[in-house]
Tab-separated table of C-alpha atoms and ligand atoms in Angstrom:
chain	number	residue	atom	x	y	z
A	679	UNK	CA	-95.324	27.656	63.610
A	680	UNK	CA	-95.044	28.386	60.252
A	681	UNK	CA	-92.278	30.182	59.075
A	682	UNK	CA	-91.818	32.197	55.751
A	683	UNK	CA	-89.019	34.426	54.661
A	684	UNK	CA	-89.837	38.079	55.477
A	685	UNK	CA	-88.980	40.493	52.480
A	686	UNK	CA	-88.498	43.354	55.840
A	687	UNK	CA	-86.403	41.402	57.352
A	688	UNK	CA	-84.655	39.526	54.905
A	689	UNK	CA	-84.864	35.839	57.261
A	690	UNK	CA	-86.947	33.106	58.279
A	691	UNK	CA	-89.917	34.699	60.302
A	692	UNK	CA	-92.421	32.975	62.965
A	693	UNK	CA	-95.588	34.111	61.901
A	694	UNK	CA	-96.888	36.112	64.785
A	695	UNK	CA	-101.082	36.278	65.755
A	696	UNK	CA	-103.491	38.743	67.095
A	697	UNK	CA	-103.760	38.664	70.310
A	698	UNK	CA	-106.936	36.712	70.042
A	699	UNK	CA	-104.071	33.510	68.682
A	700	UNK	CA	-105.692	34.847	65.238
A	701	UNK	CA	-103.832	35.109	61.966
A	702	UNK	CA	-104.562	38.145	59.732
A	703	UNK	CA	-103.986	37.917	56.729
A	704	UNK	CA	-103.539	41.120	53.307
A	705	UNK	CA	-103.158	39.402	50.103
A	706	UNK	CA	-103.114	41.909	47.442
A	707	UNK	CA	-105.981	41.369	44.649
A	708	UNK	CA	-106.135	41.729	41.088
A	709	UNK	CA	-107.113	44.530	38.971
A	710	UNK	CA	-109.829	43.755	37.130
A	711	UNK	CA	-109.255	45.360	33.989
A	712	UNK	CA	-108.572	41.808	31.685
A	713	UNK	CA	-108.622	38.076	32.493
A	714	UNK	CA	-106.359	37.212	35.486
A	715	UNK	CA	-102.785	35.353	33.800
A	716	UNK	CA	-101.591	31.726	35.703
A	717	UNK	CA	-98.837	34.432	37.479
A	718	UNK	CA	-101.398	35.940	38.834
A	719	UNK	CA	-103.003	32.824	39.778
A	720	UNK	CA	-99.596	31.481	41.531
A	721	UNK	CA	-99.526	34.561	43.744
A	722	UNK	CA	-102.739	34.601	44.592
A	723	UNK	CA	-102.864	30.399	45.863
A	724	UNK	CA	-99.516	31.456	47.829
A	725	UNK	CA	-102.543	33.059	49.760
A	726	UNK	CA	-104.514	30.174	50.038
A	727	UNK	CA	-101.507	27.177	51.187
A	728	UNK	CA	-100.540	30.296	53.634
A	729	UNK	CA	-103.646	30.020	55.322
A	730	UNK	CA	-104.387	26.475	55.004
A	731	UNK	CA	-100.625	26.006	56.414
A	732	UNK	CA	-101.720	28.390	59.406
A	733	UNK	CA	-105.370	26.553	59.662
A	734	UNK	CA	-103.023	23.115	59.952
A	735	UNK	CA	-101.978	24.635	63.414
A	736	UNK	CA	-105.350	24.977	64.604
A	737	UNK	CA	-105.212	28.727	64.129
A	738	UNK	CA	-107.962	31.061	63.060
A	739	UNK	CA	-106.815	33.331	59.187
A	740	UNK	CA	-108.947	35.811	58.705
A	741	UNK	CA	-108.019	36.992	55.152
A	742	UNK	CA	-108.948	40.055	52.888
A	743	UNK	CA	-108.477	40.687	49.484
A	744	UNK	CA	-108.996	43.393	47.789
A	745	UNK	CA	-110.456	44.400	43.939
A	746	UNK	CA	-108.889	46.742	42.444
A	747	UNK	CA	-111.529	49.063	40.256
A	748	UNK	CA	-109.773	52.050	40.078
A	749	UNK	CA	-106.355	53.976	40.207
A	750	UNK	CA	-104.121	51.501	38.751
A	751	UNK	CA	-101.909	53.772	36.188
A	752	UNK	CA	-100.535	51.699	33.254
A	753	UNK	CA	-96.906	52.898	32.783
A	754	UNK	CA	-96.461	52.919	29.646
A	755	UNK	CA	-99.584	55.651	28.383
A	756	UNK	CA	-100.260	57.620	32.309
A	757	UNK	CA	-104.372	56.478	31.568
A	758	UNK	CA	-106.229	54.596	34.409
A	759	UNK	CA	-105.897	50.739	33.337
A	760	UNK	CA	-110.178	50.352	33.802
A	761	UNK	CA	-110.593	53.278	31.402
A	762	UNK	CA	-107.978	52.624	28.687
A	763	UNK	CA	-110.214	48.823	28.510
A	764	UNK	CA	-113.454	50.314	28.943
A	765	UNK	CA	-112.685	52.792	25.930
A	766	UNK	CA	-111.258	48.791	24.183
A	767	UNK	CA	-114.064	47.424	24.909
A	768	UNK	CA	-116.848	50.421	24.657
A	769	UNK	CA	-117.956	49.306	28.400
A	770	UNK	CA	-118.290	51.264	31.212
A	771	UNK	CA	-115.804	51.295	33.058
A	772	UNK	CA	-117.391	49.373	35.772
A	773	UNK	CA	-118.726	46.779	33.523
A	774	UNK	CA	-115.110	46.131	33.025
A	775	UNK	CA	-114.460	45.986	36.227
A	776	UNK	CA	-117.466	43.433	37.780
A	777	UNK	CA	-116.991	41.156	34.216
A	778	UNK	CA	-113.276	40.313	35.082
A	779	UNK	CA	-113.991	40.373	38.915
A	780	UNK	CA	-116.262	37.369	38.497
A	781	UNK	CA	-113.931	35.428	36.459
A	782	UNK	CA	-110.935	35.938	38.834
A	783	UNK	CA	-113.287	34.279	41.403
A	784	UNK	CA	-114.302	31.368	38.644
A	785	UNK	CA	-110.658	31.063	37.975
A	786	UNK	CA	-110.257	30.806	41.866
A	787	UNK	CA	-112.725	28.097	42.068
A	788	UNK	CA	-111.513	25.864	40.080
A	789	UNK	CA	-107.849	26.201	40.977
A	790	UNK	CA	-109.990	25.354	44.739
A	791	UNK	CA	-108.583	28.472	46.174
A	792	UNK	CA	-110.606	28.574	49.014
A	793	UNK	CA	-112.773	32.416	48.802
A	794	UNK	CA	-111.354	35.334	51.351
A	795	UNK	CA	-113.682	37.006	54.345
A	796	UNK	CA	-113.848	39.672	51.608
A	797	UNK	CA	-113.067	41.050	48.593
A	798	UNK	CA	-113.587	44.672	49.382
A	799	UNK	CA	-113.264	47.646	45.744
A	800	UNK	CA	-111.449	50.526	45.905
A	801	UNK	CA	-114.449	51.745	43.996
A	802	UNK	CA	-116.289	51.353	47.300
A	803	UNK	CA	-113.959	52.205	49.701
A	804	UNK	CA	-112.983	55.924	48.756
A	805	UNK	CA	-114.200	57.573	52.069
A	806	UNK	CA	-112.144	55.675	54.174
A	807	UNK	CA	-109.287	56.269	51.781
A	808	UNK	CA	-109.981	60.508	52.115
A	809	UNK	CA	-109.827	59.863	55.915
A	810	UNK	CA	-106.583	58.906	55.923
A	811	UNK	CA	-105.411	61.205	53.708
A	812	UNK	CA	-107.261	63.433	56.043
A	813	UNK	CA	-105.254	62.260	58.550
A	814	UNK	CA	-102.168	62.184	56.326
A	815	UNK	CA	-102.542	65.468	55.680
A	816	UNK	CA	-103.250	67.090	58.835
A	817	UNK	CA	-100.042	64.715	60.274
A	818	UNK	CA	-97.492	66.898	57.961
A	819	UNK	CA	-97.429	63.549	55.300
A	820	UNK	CA	-99.017	64.721	52.803
A	821	UNK	CA	-99.670	68.358	50.409
A	822	UNK	CA	-102.166	69.571	48.282
A	823	UNK	CA	-99.988	69.989	45.192
A	824	UNK	CA	-100.174	73.515	42.913
A	825	UNK	CA	-101.955	70.829	40.694
A	826	UNK	CA	-104.472	70.313	43.467
A	827	UNK	CA	-103.766	66.807	43.366
A	828	UNK	CA	-102.724	65.461	46.872
A	829	UNK	CA	-99.230	63.448	47.316
A	830	UNK	CA	-97.571	61.412	50.301
A	831	UNK	CA	-94.102	63.452	51.170
A	832	UNK	CA	-92.018	59.843	51.492
A	833	UNK	CA	-89.522	62.256	52.832
A	834	UNK	CA	-91.889	62.299	55.819
A	835	UNK	CA	-91.148	58.545	56.842
A	836	UNK	CA	-88.054	58.205	57.977
A	837	UNK	CA	-87.495	53.955	57.497
A	838	UNK	CA	-88.778	54.820	53.381
A	839	UNK	CA	-87.393	51.657	51.292
A	840	UNK	CA	-86.922	49.273	54.744
A	841	UNK	CA	-88.974	46.456	52.160
A	842	UNK	CA	-87.174	46.787	49.315
A	843	UNK	CA	-84.285	48.229	50.406
A	844	UNK	CA	-84.899	51.894	47.937
A	845	UNK	CA	-83.504	53.735	50.040
A	846	UNK	CA	-84.342	57.899	49.319
A	847	UNK	CA	-81.288	59.278	48.476
A	848	UNK	CA	-80.170	56.498	46.292
A	849	UNK	CA	-83.348	57.043	44.481
A	850	UNK	CA	-82.573	59.354	41.246
A	851	UNK	CA	-85.166	61.543	39.792
A	852	UNK	CA	-86.200	59.823	36.311
A	853	UNK	CA	-87.047	56.812	38.106
A	854	UNK	CA	-90.222	56.151	36.610
A	855	UNK	CA	-93.093	56.808	39.456
A	856	UNK	CA	-96.810	56.591	39.206
A	857	UNK	CA	-98.000	59.807	37.023
A	858	UNK	CA	-96.892	62.353	35.383
A	859	UNK	CA	-97.587	65.574	37.381
A	860	UNK	CA	-95.883	68.569	35.735
A	861	UNK	CA	-93.974	69.877	38.286
A	862	UNK	CA	-96.535	69.781	41.295
A	863	UNK	CA	-94.597	67.351	43.400
A	864	UNK	CA	-91.783	68.628	45.844
A	865	UNK	CA	-89.913	65.987	45.355
A	866	UNK	CA	-89.189	63.251	43.104
A	867	UNK	CA	-90.459	60.269	44.993
A	868	UNK	CA	-93.330	61.125	46.377
A	869	UNK	CA	-96.633	59.321	44.447
A	870	UNK	CA	-100.183	61.139	44.514
A	871	UNK	CA	-102.401	59.394	47.095
A	872	UNK	CA	-105.264	61.823	45.487
A	873	UNK	CA	-105.317	62.510	41.808
A	874	UNK	CA	-107.164	65.810	40.808
A	875	UNK	CA	-109.382	65.471	37.507
A	876	UNK	CA	-108.403	67.486	35.202
A	877	UNK	CA	-110.435	66.134	32.200
A	878	UNK	CA	-110.952	63.045	33.464
A	879	UNK	CA	-115.021	62.808	33.566
A	880	UNK	CA	-115.484	58.534	34.291
A	881	UNK	CA	-114.848	56.901	37.945
A	882	UNK	CA	-114.295	60.147	39.778
A	883	UNK	CA	-115.839	61.291	42.849
A	884	UNK	CA	-115.828	64.095	44.783
A	885	UNK	CA	-113.152	64.921	47.790
A	886	UNK	CA	-112.528	67.190	49.666
A	887	UNK	CA	-109.936	68.813	47.463
A	888	UNK	CA	-111.664	68.596	44.514
A	889	UNK	CA	-113.429	65.826	42.256
A	890	UNK	CA	-110.556	63.560	41.386
A	891	UNK	CA	-110.034	59.408	41.660
A	892	UNK	CA	-107.157	57.787	44.593
A	893	UNK	CA	-104.136	56.419	43.697
A	894	UNK	CA	-103.245	52.849	43.422
A	895	UNK	CA	-101.141	52.518	47.144
A	896	UNK	CA	-103.341	54.491	49.105
A	897	UNK	CA	-106.565	51.769	48.246
A	898	UNK	CA	-104.764	48.549	50.120
A	899	UNK	CA	-103.950	50.803	53.189
A	900	UNK	CA	-107.270	51.644	53.376
A	901	UNK	CA	-108.951	48.678	53.323
A	902	UNK	CA	-106.062	46.428	55.540
A	903	UNK	CA	-106.477	49.051	58.561
A	904	UNK	CA	-110.620	49.130	58.535
A	905	UNK	CA	-111.102	45.683	57.586
A	906	UNK	CA	-108.077	43.768	59.951
A	907	UNK	CA	-106.711	46.302	61.986
A	908	UNK	CA	-103.710	48.314	62.912
A	909	UNK	CA	-101.766	44.891	62.740
A	910	UNK	CA	-101.111	42.421	60.144
A	911	UNK	CA	-99.677	39.255	60.195
A	912	UNK	CA	-98.885	38.432	56.864
A	913	UNK	CA	-98.918	40.255	53.955
A	914	UNK	CA	-98.821	39.043	50.413
A	915	UNK	CA	-98.403	39.990	46.724
A	916	UNK	CA	-96.112	39.148	43.563
A	917	UNK	CA	-92.593	40.427	43.667
A	918	UNK	CA	-93.117	43.735	41.455
A	919	UNK	CA	-95.222	44.868	44.416
A	920	UNK	CA	-92.043	45.282	46.784
A	921	UNK	CA	-91.429	48.017	45.123
A	922	UNK	CA	-93.186	50.876	44.800
A	923	UNK	CA	-96.261	49.766	45.955
A	924	UNK	CA	-95.784	47.634	49.272
A	925	UNK	CA	-92.853	50.399	49.677
A	926	UNK	CA	-95.333	53.553	49.661
A	927	UNK	CA	-98.121	51.120	51.046
A	928	UNK	CA	-95.782	51.218	54.266
A	929	UNK	CA	-95.303	54.165	54.891
A	930	UNK	CA	-98.646	55.671	54.692
A	931	UNK	CA	-100.142	52.850	56.659
A	932	UNK	CA	-97.132	52.993	59.241
A	933	UNK	CA	-97.690	57.153	59.453
A	934	UNK	CA	-101.063	56.341	60.304
A	935	UNK	CA	-100.853	54.230	62.835
A	936	UNK	CA	-97.149	55.080	64.131
A	937	UNK	CA	-95.813	51.600	65.061
A	938	UNK	CA	-95.036	48.837	61.863
A	939	UNK	CA	-98.571	47.703	60.756
A	940	UNK	CA	-97.333	43.662	58.622
A	941	UNK	CA	-94.541	41.764	60.554
A	942	UNK	CA	-94.008	39.570	57.772
A	943	UNK	CA	-93.885	40.543	53.802
A	944	UNK	CA	-93.506	37.702	51.755
A	945	UNK	CA	-93.527	37.550	48.329
A	946	UNK	CA	-93.969	34.789	45.732
A	947	UNK	CA	-91.976	34.953	42.595
A	948	UNK	CA	-92.424	35.583	39.269
A	949	UNK	CA	-93.479	32.307	36.792
A	950	UNK	CA	-92.328	32.578	33.421
A	951	UNK	CA	-94.224	30.387	30.864
A	952	UNK	CA	-91.917	28.060	28.170
A	953	UNK	CA	-89.209	30.539	28.919
A	954	UNK	CA	-90.658	34.338	29.173
A	955	UNK	CA	-91.998	36.894	30.689
A	956	UNK	CA	-96.046	36.426	30.249
A	957	UNK	CA	-96.996	39.532	27.128
A	958	UNK	CA	-99.140	40.063	25.122
A	959	UNK	CA	-96.852	41.057	22.679
A	960	UNK	CA	-94.708	37.901	23.197
A	961	UNK	CA	-98.342	36.065	22.629
A	962	UNK	CA	-97.468	33.939	25.739
A	963	UNK	CA	-100.187	34.911	27.736
A	964	UNK	CA	-102.026	31.383	29.760
A	965	UNK	CA	-104.940	31.708	31.406
A	966	UNK	CA	-107.083	29.162	33.258
A	967	UNK	CA	-109.549	28.724	30.428
A	968	UNK	CA	-106.673	27.997	28.435
A	969	UNK	CA	-106.562	24.770	30.337
A	970	UNK	CA	-110.240	23.837	29.939
A	971	UNK	CA	-110.854	24.274	26.844
A	972	UNK	CA	-107.768	21.569	25.460
A	973	UNK	CA	-109.588	19.475	28.532
A	974	UNK	CA	-107.302	19.494	31.217
A	975	UNK	CA	-107.743	19.560	35.037
A	976	UNK	CA	-107.032	23.141	35.518
A	977	UNK	CA	-106.075	21.192	39.246
A	978	UNK	CA	-103.145	19.863	37.253
A	979	UNK	CA	-101.900	23.483	37.081
A	980	UNK	CA	-101.862	23.640	40.821
A	981	UNK	CA	-100.105	20.638	40.684
A	982	UNK	CA	-97.299	21.777	38.620
A	983	UNK	CA	-97.608	25.351	41.028
A	984	UNK	CA	-96.783	23.041	44.497
A	985	UNK	CA	-93.485	22.011	42.318
A	986	UNK	CA	-91.893	24.985	42.903
A	987	UNK	CA	-90.954	26.725	45.693
A	988	UNK	CA	-92.644	30.119	45.615
A	989	UNK	CA	-90.047	32.213	46.734
A	990	UNK	CA	-88.432	30.872	43.222
A	991	UNK	CA	-89.107	31.670	39.639
A	992	UNK	CA	-91.098	29.663	37.697
A	993	UNK	CA	-90.738	27.998	33.800
A	994	UNK	CA	-94.598	26.898	33.752
A	995	UNK	CA	-95.180	24.451	29.874
A	996	UNK	CA	-97.658	22.640	28.390
A	997	UNK	CA	-95.207	19.994	28.775
A	998	UNK	CA	-95.195	20.482	32.540
A	999	UNK	CA	-99.215	20.633	33.060
A	1000	UNK	CA	-99.991	17.518	30.805
A	1001	UNK	CA	-97.362	15.376	33.582
A	1002	UNK	CA	-98.657	17.149	36.797
A	1003	UNK	CA	-102.118	16.098	35.147
A	1004	UNK	CA	-100.973	12.168	34.713
A	1005	UNK	CA	-99.758	12.567	37.834
A	1006	UNK	CA	-103.212	13.647	39.989
A	1007	UNK	CA	-105.149	10.835	37.615
A	1008	UNK	CA	-102.982	8.099	38.453
A	1009	UNK	CA	-103.422	9.096	42.316
A	1010	UNK	CA	-106.485	9.196	41.719
A	1011	UNK	CA	-106.846	5.871	40.726
A	1012	UNK	CA	-104.483	4.793	43.402
A	1013	UNK	CA	-106.637	6.050	46.278
A	1014	UNK	CA	-109.625	4.348	45.136
A	1015	UNK	CA	-107.879	1.139	44.938
A	1016	UNK	CA	-106.166	1.296	48.272
A	1017	UNK	CA	-109.773	2.339	50.478
A	1018	UNK	CA	-110.567	5.923	50.389
A	1019	UNK	CA	-112.304	4.977	53.421
A	1020	UNK	CA	-109.293	5.645	55.434
A	1021	UNK	CA	-108.788	7.464	58.707
A	1022	UNK	CA	-106.607	10.812	57.863
A	1023	UNK	CA	-102.885	9.647	58.937
A	1024	UNK	CA	-100.676	13.116	60.304
A	1025	UNK	CA	-97.244	12.797	58.714
A	1026	UNK	CA	-94.500	14.687	60.470
A	1027	UNK	CA	-92.097	14.896	57.855
A	1028	UNK	CA	-95.433	17.038	55.512
A	1029	UNK	CA	-95.890	18.593	58.546
A	1030	UNK	CA	-91.975	19.780	58.603
A	1031	UNK	CA	-92.156	20.819	55.072
A	1032	UNK	CA	-94.925	22.846	55.008
A	1033	UNK	CA	-94.217	24.967	57.866
A	1034	UNK	CA	-90.150	25.346	56.974
A	1035	UNK	CA	-91.401	27.979	54.929
A	1036	UNK	CA	-93.473	25.877	52.804
A	1037	UNK	CA	-91.690	24.026	51.012
A	1038	UNK	CA	-94.331	22.776	48.804
A	1039	UNK	CA	-91.774	21.028	46.823
A	1040	UNK	CA	-90.807	18.533	49.168
A	1041	UNK	CA	-93.881	17.074	50.519
A	1042	UNK	CA	-95.285	16.357	46.693
A	1043	UNK	CA	-91.869	14.341	46.358
A	1044	UNK	CA	-92.307	12.609	50.308
A	1045	UNK	CA	-96.326	11.390	48.299
A	1046	UNK	CA	-94.011	10.188	46.060
A	1047	UNK	CA	-92.073	8.095	48.305
A	1048	UNK	CA	-95.498	6.426	50.110
A	1049	UNK	CA	-97.033	5.551	46.446
A	1050	UNK	CA	-94.058	3.268	46.441
A	1051	UNK	CA	-92.831	2.371	49.539
A	1052	UNK	CA	-94.208	-1.258	49.952
A	1053	UNK	CA	-93.328	-1.149	53.924
A	1054	UNK	CA	-96.559	1.497	53.793
A	1055	UNK	CA	-99.543	-0.080	53.384
A	1056	UNK	CA	-102.955	0.831	51.189
A	1057	UNK	CA	-104.368	2.440	54.299
A	1058	UNK	CA	-101.794	4.602	55.460
A	1059	UNK	CA	-100.807	5.827	52.807
A	1060	UNK	CA	-104.511	6.971	52.029
A	1061	UNK	CA	-103.896	7.755	55.296
A	1062	UNK	CA	-100.914	9.910	54.453
A	1063	UNK	CA	-102.278	11.153	51.311
A	1064	UNK	CA	-105.907	12.599	53.069
A	1065	UNK	CA	-103.753	14.469	55.660
A	1066	UNK	CA	-101.456	16.371	52.104
A	1067	UNK	CA	-105.382	16.932	51.370
A	1068	UNK	CA	-105.755	19.146	53.456
A	1069	UNK	CA	-102.630	21.443	52.662
A	1070	UNK	CA	-102.781	20.815	48.883
A	1071	UNK	CA	-106.207	20.440	47.220
A	1072	UNK	CA	-106.098	18.220	44.496
A	1073	UNK	CA	-109.232	16.404	44.996
A	1074	UNK	CA	-107.267	13.385	45.105
A	1075	UNK	CA	-110.492	11.644	46.410
A	1076	UNK	CA	-112.780	12.666	43.710
A	1077	UNK	CA	-111.844	9.364	41.756
A	1078	UNK	CA	-110.394	8.771	38.203
A	1079	UNK	CA	-114.050	10.133	36.909
A	1080	UNK	CA	-113.756	13.351	37.939
A	1081	UNK	CA	-111.626	14.533	35.714
A	1082	UNK	CA	-113.668	14.395	32.840
A	1083	UNK	CA	-116.943	16.833	34.481
A	1084	UNK	CA	-118.191	18.343	31.730
A	1085	UNK	CA	-116.863	22.565	31.424
A	1086	UNK	CA	-120.927	23.869	32.455
A	1087	UNK	CA	-120.609	21.712	35.625
A	1088	UNK	CA	-116.894	23.388	36.756
A	1089	UNK	CA	-118.874	26.526	35.271
A	1090	UNK	CA	-122.062	26.041	37.779
A	1091	UNK	CA	-119.471	25.020	40.883
A	1092	UNK	CA	-117.135	28.697	39.519
A	1093	UNK	CA	-120.814	30.508	39.922
A	1094	UNK	CA	-121.456	29.116	42.494
A	1095	UNK	CA	-118.646	29.186	44.392
A	1096	UNK	CA	-118.687	34.192	43.556
A	1097	UNK	CA	-122.403	33.478	44.774
A	1098	UNK	CA	-121.344	32.175	48.728
A	1099	UNK	CA	-118.614	35.125	49.210
A	1100	UNK	CA	-121.345	37.227	48.336
A	1101	UNK	CA	-123.486	35.668	50.361
A	1102	UNK	CA	-126.153	35.452	47.801
A	1103	UNK	CA	-128.279	32.231	49.148
A	1104	UNK	CA	-130.325	32.427	46.668
A	1105	UNK	CA	-128.640	31.969	43.711
A	1106	UNK	CA	-125.922	29.152	45.694
A	1107	UNK	CA	-129.360	27.449	45.899
A	1108	UNK	CA	-130.511	27.812	42.895
A	1109	UNK	CA	-126.870	27.150	41.539
A	1110	UNK	CA	-127.150	24.000	43.949
A	1111	UNK	CA	-129.950	22.404	42.513
A	1112	UNK	CA	-128.370	22.516	39.173
A	1113	UNK	CA	-125.413	21.176	40.010
A	1114	UNK	CA	-127.694	17.488	41.601
A	1115	UNK	CA	-129.203	17.679	38.136
A	1116	UNK	CA	-125.719	17.378	37.414
A	1117	UNK	CA	-125.621	13.962	39.423
A	1118	UNK	CA	-123.169	16.149	41.986
A	1119	UNK	CA	-123.866	15.883	45.764
A	1120	UNK	CA	-122.358	19.364	47.357
A	1121	UNK	CA	-121.253	19.477	50.687
A	1122	UNK	CA	-120.973	23.096	51.561
A	1123	UNK	CA	-117.651	24.117	54.634
A	1124	UNK	CA	-117.145	27.090	55.649
A	1125	UNK	CA	-114.679	29.026	53.083
A	1126	UNK	CA	-115.160	26.446	50.091
A	1127	UNK	CA	-116.921	24.136	48.285
A	1128	UNK	CA	-116.683	19.757	47.718
A	1129	UNK	CA	-118.351	17.756	45.358
A	1130	UNK	CA	-118.865	14.340	44.114
A	1131	UNK	CA	-120.730	12.217	42.094
A	1132	UNK	CA	-124.006	11.441	43.941
B	653	AMP	P1	-102.568	42.865	38.584
B	653	AMP	O1	-103.812	41.911	38.581
B	653	AMP	O2	-100.972	43.346	37.895
B	653	AMP	O3	-102.098	44.486	39.868
B	653	AMP	O4	-102.023	41.508	39.801
B	653	AMP	C1	-102.794	40.727	40.441
B	653	AMP	C2	-100.898	39.976	41.667
B	653	AMP	O5	-100.339	38.743	40.302
B	653	AMP	C3	-99.708	41.096	42.074
B	653	AMP	O6	-99.897	39.917	43.256
B	653	AMP	C4	-98.923	40.391	41.138
B	653	AMP	O7	-97.390	41.158	41.869
B	653	AMP	C5	-98.849	38.928	40.093
B	653	AMP	N1	-98.371	38.982	39.361
B	653	AMP	C6	-98.288	39.455	38.370
B	653	AMP	N2	-97.730	39.270	37.266
B	653	AMP	C7	-97.415	37.774	37.588
B	653	AMP	C8	-96.559	36.446	37.653
B	653	AMP	N3	-96.148	36.511	35.799
B	653	AMP	N4	-95.936	35.572	38.171
B	653	AMP	C9	-97.142	35.738	39.575
B	653	AMP	N5	-97.294	36.659	39.978
B	653	AMP	C10	-98.000	37.921	39.620
B	654	ZN	ZN1	-102.279	46.221	47.717
């Protein structure tokens, strides 16, 4: 079975299963107020790799990824990120959300990141959150503040801090917490579950505590419990979510279930670009669409990610992306030359590397060795590459010509991926027809689609 580094236990632990042998994964999703950048995509890829690795062991995976479209506050302005963007673009905040949500799905498809079973939206899970908040209040874990907002009482949860090591007695007042609350909180580390609307008029809902909107952390507790139940085997996010997001989520969910709701907290380290944190002010935010604009196959980015351990910070550059593109092109060409019809050949070294805390760089270096090893026959080489493909998903069997897929076809494929995830079969059939007009043949798999030239 797959073993992964568990932030809470600080050891590499075996992934557990549900009683029916399947594995339940929750992956924190995007805040859809802007395009997801390649750093976000690195974290979303982690969910895909874990899913593929578990499937390789013959187990079923149920993976849920939320869409944060309300309640995520910007730290500097103490304002909802969705509303700030809605003002910047002069469009309704829900239109902002749907626009970037669609682009997010398109980016996932371009990177061969398989769709989750479901992408529940925070704005459509308000009642689930109300139910949890009511229970937390009745249990004494939460209280209504003088400002009519509802707060979680951090001190009511004994093991607060177990994931991040930020114990309550060490958390000083003045640390940056979500929402300025004008003294309504009873303890500085408490956080808002429900925020009273006050003068806010958009993205607000009625609630037993008056009109308002949910806090960011409660959405993940509500959606994970509703879609996956009281036991999650692996919970995934970027390292910045370790605290306070996951710490607060754990306090909320465990208080509801009365047990340990997540067996393994998995965090992906951050991606830097050309040595620096990606930020608007530094002008170095890179999007998947930037690769397309430069005529680079987006799967080159996937290969760059695979060449770095998820637990290490990674520095990406245009040079490394271009080098990966060269490797992919070469491999596609060689697989055609070696004879693409070979049967899949399980490779123990690849299997062991994947199962040992997802050592994908070792998988890639194994492929480089196989490529050059004259003792391995061409048929065996193809078989081993095909085996690896189930995990690395670089479309190596497409043939060299595939890299020249026109941008419009990329977009149609991405749109069809979204239509399928939304079970919009009519649109998905229409898009299939358009893709066939491009000369592509589409094969539908349970969680994804494959294509090849006809
Ligand atoms: P957001 O859309 O900001 O809520 O972030 C979505 C996911 O991307 C979260 O799991 C973040 O932890 C993760 N993330 C944000 N920035 C980076 C980065 N530079 N590298 C890797 N993951 C990131
Ligand atoms: Zn979350």
